[in-house]
JSON list of C-alpha atoms in Angstrom, two decimals:
[
{"chain": "H", "resi": 1, "resn": "MET", "atom": "CA", "xyz": [-139.44, 20.19, 149.80]},
{"chain": "H", "resi": 2, "resn": "ALA", "atom": "CA", "xyz": [-140.51, 23.65, 150.17]},
{"chain": "H", "resi": 3, "resn": "SER", "atom": "CA", "xyz": [-137.73, 25.53, 148.49]},
{"chain": "H", "resi": 4, "resn": "SER", "atom": "CA", "xyz": [-138.27, 29.13, 147.60]},
{"chain": "H", "resi": 5, "resn": "ILE", "atom": "CA", "xyz": [-137.67, 30.74, 144.26]},
{"chain": "H", "resi": 6, "resn": "SER", "atom": "CA", "xyz": [-136.99, 34.44, 144.11]},
{"chain": "H", "resi": 7, "resn": "ALA", "atom": "CA", "xyz": [-138.16, 36.79, 141.41]},
{"chain": "H", "resi": 8, "resn": "THR", "atom": "CA", "xyz": [-134.99, 36.12, 139.41]},
{"chain": "H", "resi": 9, "resn": "GLY", "atom": "CA", "xyz": [-135.70, 32.40, 139.32]},
{"chain": "H", "resi": 10, "resn": "PHE", "atom": "CA", "xyz": [-132.75, 31.23, 141.44]},
{"chain": "H", "resi": 11, "resn": "LYS", "atom": "CA", "xyz": [-132.90, 29.38, 144.74]},
{"chain": "H", "resi": 12, "resn": "GLY", "atom": "CA", "xyz": [-131.47, 30.93, 147.79]},
{"chain": "H", "resi": 13, "resn": "GLY", "atom": "CA", "xyz": [-132.03, 34.44, 146.60]},
{"chain": "H", "resi": 14, "resn": "PHE", "atom": "CA", "xyz": [-129.90, 36.59, 144.45]},
{"chain": "H", "resi": 15, "resn": "GLY", "atom": "CA", "xyz": [-131.86, 39.58, 145.78]},
{"chain": "H", "resi": 16, "resn": "THR", "atom": "CA", "xyz": [-134.43, 41.46, 143.84]},
{"chain": "H", "resi": 17, "resn": "ALA", "atom": "CA", "xyz": [-135.79, 44.94, 143.99]},
{"chain": "H", "resi": 18, "resn": "PHE", "atom": "CA", "xyz": [-139.34, 43.63, 143.92]},
{"chain": "H", "resi": 19, "resn": "MET", "atom": "CA", "xyz": [-141.10, 44.39, 147.18]},
{"chain": "H", "resi": 20, "resn": "GLY", "atom": "CA", "xyz": [-144.65, 43.27, 147.76]},
{"chain": "H", "resi": 21, "resn": "SER", "atom": "CA", "xyz": [-146.85, 40.94, 145.84]},
{"chain": "H", "resi": 22, "resn": "TRP", "atom": "CA", "xyz": [-148.01, 41.10, 142.25]},
{"chain": "H", "resi": 23, "resn": "GLY", "atom": "CA", "xyz": [-151.51, 41.95, 143.32]},
{"chain": "H", "resi": 24, "resn": "THR", "atom": "CA", "xyz": [-150.55, 45.06, 145.27]},
{"chain": "H", "resi": 25, "resn": "SER", "atom": "CA", "xyz": [-147.62, 46.33, 143.22]},
{"chain": "H", "resi": 26, "resn": "ILE", "atom": "CA", "xyz": [-149.70, 48.66, 141.04]},
{"chain": "H", "resi": 27, "resn": "VAL", "atom": "CA", "xyz": [-152.58, 49.65, 143.26]},
{"chain": "H", "resi": 28, "resn": "GLY", "atom": "CA", "xyz": [-150.98, 49.40, 146.67]},
{"chain": "H", "resi": 29, "resn": "GLU", "atom": "CA", "xyz": [-148.35, 51.47, 148.37]},
{"chain": "H", "resi": 30, "resn": "ASP", "atom": "CA", "xyz": [-145.99, 51.38, 145.37]},
{"chain": "H", "resi": 31, "resn": "TYR", "atom": "CA", "xyz": [-148.52, 53.26, 143.28]},
{"chain": "H", "resi": 32, "resn": "ALA", "atom": "CA", "xyz": [-147.94, 56.44, 145.24]},
{"chain": "H", "resi": 33, "resn": "MET", "atom": "CA", "xyz": [-144.23, 56.25, 144.41]},
{"chain": "H", "resi": 34, "resn": "LEU", "atom": "CA", "xyz": [-144.92, 55.83, 140.68]},
{"chain": "H", "resi": 35, "resn": "VAL", "atom": "CA", "xyz": [-147.33, 58.70, 140.31]},
{"chain": "H", "resi": 36, "resn": "LYS", "atom": "CA", "xyz": [-145.91, 62.18, 140.57]},
{"chain": "H", "resi": 37, "resn": "PRO", "atom": "CA", "xyz": [-148.13, 64.78, 142.09]},
{"chain": "H", "resi": 38, "resn": "VAL", "atom": "CA", "xyz": [-149.50, 66.95, 139.31]},
{"chain": "H", "resi": 39, "resn": "THR", "atom": "CA", "xyz": [-150.13, 70.57, 140.01]},
{"chain": "H", "resi": 40, "resn": "SER", "atom": "CA", "xyz": [-153.27, 71.61, 138.29]},
{"chain": "H", "resi": 41, "resn": "HIS", "atom": "CA", "xyz": [-153.15, 74.90, 136.49]},
{"chain": "H", "resi": 42, "resn": "VAL", "atom": "CA", "xyz": [-156.44, 76.45, 135.59]},
{"chain": "H", "resi": 43, "resn": "ARG", "atom": "CA", "xyz": [-156.33, 78.40, 132.38]},
{"chain": "H", "resi": 44, "resn": "VAL", "atom": "CA", "xyz": [-158.59, 81.36, 132.20]},
{"chain": "H", "resi": 45, "resn": "ALA", "atom": "CA", "xyz": [-159.71, 82.10, 128.68]},
{"chain": "H", "resi": 46, "resn": "LYS", "atom": "CA", "xyz": [-159.52, 85.58, 127.29]},
{"chain": "H", "resi": 47, "resn": "PRO", "atom": "CA", "xyz": [-162.82, 87.38, 127.40]},
{"chain": "H", "resi": 48, "resn": "VAL", "atom": "CA", "xyz": [-164.80, 87.03, 124.22]},
{"chain": "H", "resi": 49, "resn": "LYS", "atom": "CA", "xyz": [-164.85, 90.30, 122.37]},
{"chain": "H", "resi": 50, "resn": "SER", "atom": "CA", "xyz": [-168.03, 91.24, 120.64]},
{"chain": "H", "resi": 51, "resn": "PRO", "atom": "CA", "xyz": [-167.60, 91.95, 116.95]},
{"chain": "H", "resi": 52, "resn": "PRO", "atom": "CA", "xyz": [-166.93, 95.60, 116.19]},
{"chain": "H", "resi": 53, "resn": "MET", "atom": "CA", "xyz": [-169.98, 97.62, 115.36]},
{"chain": "H", "resi": 54, "resn": "MET", "atom": "CA", "xyz": [-169.94, 99.10, 111.90]},
{"chain": "H", "resi": 55, "resn": "LYS", "atom": "CA", "xyz": [-170.45, 102.69, 112.91]},
{"chain": "H", "resi": 56, "resn": "ASN", "atom": "CA", "xyz": [-170.08, 105.50, 110.48]},
{"chain": "H", "resi": 57, "resn": "VAL", "atom": "CA", "xyz": [-167.13, 107.71, 111.38]},
{"chain": "H", "resi": 58, "resn": "ASN", "atom": "CA", "xyz": [-168.71, 110.57, 109.45]},
{"chain": "H", "resi": 59, "resn": "GLU", "atom": "CA", "xyz": [-171.89, 110.60, 111.53]},
{"chain": "H", "resi": 60, "resn": "GLY", "atom": "CA", "xyz": [-172.78, 114.24, 112.13]},
{"chain": "H", "resi": 61, "resn": "LYS", "atom": "CA", "xyz": [-169.87, 115.65, 110.12]},
{"chain": "H", "resi": 62, "resn": "GLY", "atom": "CA", "xyz": [-170.30, 117.77, 107.05]},
{"chain": "H", "resi": 63, "resn": "LEU", "atom": "CA", "xyz": [-172.81, 120.26, 105.71]},
{"chain": "H", "resi": 64, "resn": "PHE", "atom": "CA", "xyz": [-175.32, 117.64, 104.49]},
{"chain": "H", "resi": 65, "resn": "ALA", "atom": "CA", "xyz": [-174.93, 115.15, 107.35]},
{"chain": "H", "resi": 66, "resn": "PRO", "atom": "CA", "xyz": [-178.07, 116.22, 109.27]},
{"chain": "H", "resi": 67, "resn": "VAL", "atom": "CA", "xyz": [-180.22, 115.88, 106.15]},
{"chain": "H", "resi": 68, "resn": "VAL", "atom": "CA", "xyz": [-178.72, 112.45, 105.39]},
{"chain": "H", "resi": 69, "resn": "VAL", "atom": "CA", "xyz": [-179.30, 111.20, 108.96]},
{"chain": "H", "resi": 70, "resn": "ILE", "atom": "CA", "xyz": [-182.90, 112.42, 109.08]},
{"chain": "H", "resi": 71, "resn": "THR", "atom": "CA", "xyz": [-183.64, 110.93, 105.66]},
{"chain": "H", "resi": 72, "resn": "ARG", "atom": "CA", "xyz": [-182.22, 107.56, 106.77]},
{"chain": "H", "resi": 73, "resn": "GLN", "atom": "CA", "xyz": [-184.43, 107.64, 109.89]},
{"chain": "H", "resi": 74, "resn": "ILE", "atom": "CA", "xyz": [-187.55, 108.49, 107.89]},
{"chain": "H", "resi": 75, "resn": "ILE", "atom": "CA", "xyz": [-187.29, 105.99, 105.02]},
{"chain": "H", "resi": 76, "resn": "GLY", "atom": "CA", "xyz": [-185.43, 103.23, 106.88]},
{"chain": "H", "resi": 77, "resn": "LYS", "atom": "CA", "xyz": [-181.90, 101.96, 106.68]},
{"chain": "H", "resi": 78, "resn": "LYS", "atom": "CA", "xyz": [-182.50, 99.28, 104.03]},
{"chain": "H", "resi": 79, "resn": "ARG", "atom": "CA", "xyz": [-184.28, 101.56, 101.56]},
{"chain": "H", "resi": 80, "resn": "PHE", "atom": "CA", "xyz": [-181.81, 104.37, 102.27]},
{"chain": "H", "resi": 81, "resn": "ASN", "atom": "CA", "xyz": [-178.83, 102.14, 101.47]},
{"chain": "H", "resi": 82, "resn": "GLN", "atom": "CA", "xyz": [-180.50, 101.04, 98.24]},
{"chain": "H", "resi": 83, "resn": "LEU", "atom": "CA", "xyz": [-181.00, 104.65, 97.17]},
{"chain": "H", "resi": 84, "resn": "ARG", "atom": "CA", "xyz": [-177.48, 105.58, 98.21]},
{"chain": "H", "resi": 85, "resn": "GLY", "atom": "CA", "xyz": [-176.08, 102.65, 96.19]},
{"chain": "H", "resi": 86, "resn": "LYS", "atom": "CA", "xyz": [-178.01, 103.73, 93.10]},
{"chain": "H", "resi": 87, "resn": "ALA", "atom": "CA", "xyz": [-176.83, 107.33, 93.50]},
{"chain": "H", "resi": 88, "resn": "ILE", "atom": "CA", "xyz": [-173.20, 106.26, 93.87]},
{"chain": "H", "resi": 89, "resn": "ALA", "atom": "CA", "xyz": [-173.45, 103.96, 90.83]},
{"chain": "H", "resi": 90, "resn": "LEU", "atom": "CA", "xyz": [-175.02, 106.75, 88.75]},
{"chain": "H", "resi": 91, "resn": "HIS", "atom": "CA", "xyz": [-172.32, 109.21, 89.82]},
{"chain": "H", "resi": 92, "resn": "SER", "atom": "CA", "xyz": [-169.60, 106.69, 88.91]},
{"chain": "H", "resi": 93, "resn": "GLN", "atom": "CA", "xyz": [-171.18, 106.30, 85.46]},
{"chain": "H", "resi": 94, "resn": "VAL", "atom": "CA", "xyz": [-171.16, 110.06, 84.99]},
{"chain": "H", "resi": 95, "resn": "ILE", "atom": "CA", "xyz": [-167.48, 110.20, 85.94]},
{"chain": "H", "resi": 96, "resn": "THR", "atom": "CA", "xyz": [-166.73, 107.32, 83.54]},
{"chain": "H", "resi": 97, "resn": "GLU", "atom": "CA", "xyz": [-168.52, 109.06, 80.65]},
{"chain": "H", "resi": 98, "resn": "PHE", "atom": "CA", "xyz": [-166.68, 112.29, 81.45]},
{"chain": "H", "resi": 99, "resn": "CYS", "atom": "CA", "xyz": [-163.35, 110.45, 81.39]},
{"chain": "H", "resi": 100, "resn": "LYS", "atom": "CA", "xyz": [-164.24, 108.88, 78.03]},
{"chain": "H", "resi": 101, "resn": "SER", "atom": "CA", "xyz": [-165.12, 112.27, 76.56]},
{"chain": "H", "resi": 102, "resn": "ILE", "atom": "CA", "xyz": [-161.82, 113.88, 77.60]},
{"chain": "H", "resi": 103, "resn": "GLY", "atom": "CA", "xyz": [-159.70, 110.79, 76.85]},
{"chain": "H", "resi": 104, "resn": "ALA", "atom": "CA", "xyz": [-158.60, 110.01, 80.43]},
{"chain": "H", "resi": 105, "resn": "ASP", "atom": "CA", "xyz": [-157.24, 106.54, 81.12]},
{"chain": "H", "resi": 106, "resn": "ALA", "atom": "CA", "xyz": [-158.54, 104.06, 83.72]},
{"chain": "H", "resi": 107, "resn": "LYS", "atom": "CA", "xyz": [-156.05, 105.17, 86.38]},
{"chain": "H", "resi": 108, "resn": "GLN", "atom": "CA", "xyz": [-157.19, 108.81, 86.14]},
{"chain": "H", "resi": 109, "resn": "ARG", "atom": "CA", "xyz": [-160.83, 107.69, 86.19]},
{"chain": "H", "resi": 110, "resn": "GLN", "atom": "CA", "xyz": [-160.24, 105.68, 89.37]},
{"chain": "H", "resi": 111, "resn": "GLY", "atom": "CA", "xyz": [-158.53, 108.70, 90.92]},
{"chain": "H", "resi": 112, "resn": "LEU", "atom": "CA", "xyz": [-161.57, 110.87, 90.14]},
{"chain": "H", "resi": 113, "resn": "ILE", "atom": "CA", "xyz": [-163.94, 108.31, 91.70]},
{"chain": "H", "resi": 114, "resn": "ARG", "atom": "CA", "xyz": [-161.79, 108.24, 94.86]},
{"chain": "H", "resi": 115, "resn": "LEU", "atom": "CA", "xyz": [-161.79, 112.04, 94.93]},
{"chain": "H", "resi": 116, "resn": "ALA", "atom": "CA", "xyz": [-165.58, 112.05, 94.65]},
{"chain": "H", "resi": 117, "resn": "LYS", "atom": "CA", "xyz": [-165.80, 109.67, 97.60]},
{"chain": "H", "resi": 118, "resn": "LYS", "atom": "CA", "xyz": [-163.54, 111.87, 99.73]},
{"chain": "H", "resi": 119, "resn": "ASN", "atom": "CA", "xyz": [-165.57, 114.95, 98.83]},
{"chain": "H", "resi": 120, "resn": "GLY", "atom": "CA", "xyz": [-168.79, 113.11, 99.66]},
{"chain": "H", "resi": 121, "resn": "GLU", "atom": "CA", "xyz": [-167.37, 112.22, 103.09]},
{"chain": "H", "resi": 122, "resn": "ARG", "atom": "CA", "xyz": [-166.35, 115.82, 103.76]},
{"chain": "H", "resi": 123, "resn": "LEU", "atom": "CA", "xyz": [-169.73, 117.18, 102.73]},
{"chain": "H", "resi": 124, "resn": "GLY", "atom": "CA", "xyz": [-171.62, 114.63, 104.82]},
{"chain": "H", "resi": 125, "resn": "PHE", "atom": "CA", "xyz": [-173.22, 112.57, 102.06]},
{"chain": "H", "resi": 126, "resn": "LEU", "atom": "CA", "xyz": [-171.77, 109.39, 103.56]},
{"chain": "H", "resi": 127, "resn": "ALA", "atom": "CA", "xyz": [-172.97, 110.13, 107.10]}
]
């Protein structure tokens, strides 16, 4: 009474594509057919760029640049920047008061402040 049943459930075998046993179908020799060889690509990351240094482009340019650089070295960068900020703010106030006295509008005042900055760069005050 030992009749065999195929994978399709019929006696006498209506053939099946199943080769091997259930225990070896995944981990045995069939596994190599299922898994495609994967080529491993190694990605090389771009080199990390250090952040750009905030360097003054006017360093050493202009008539007053040497005096500005020496003063910054003597009193220190932090104190120097505080004094420079106060001087720029005071100069902007003077320009604003001048514009009020001659009746210039805000656009003309802003143009004068930009002109003062450009002149300060040329003379070396922003070195």
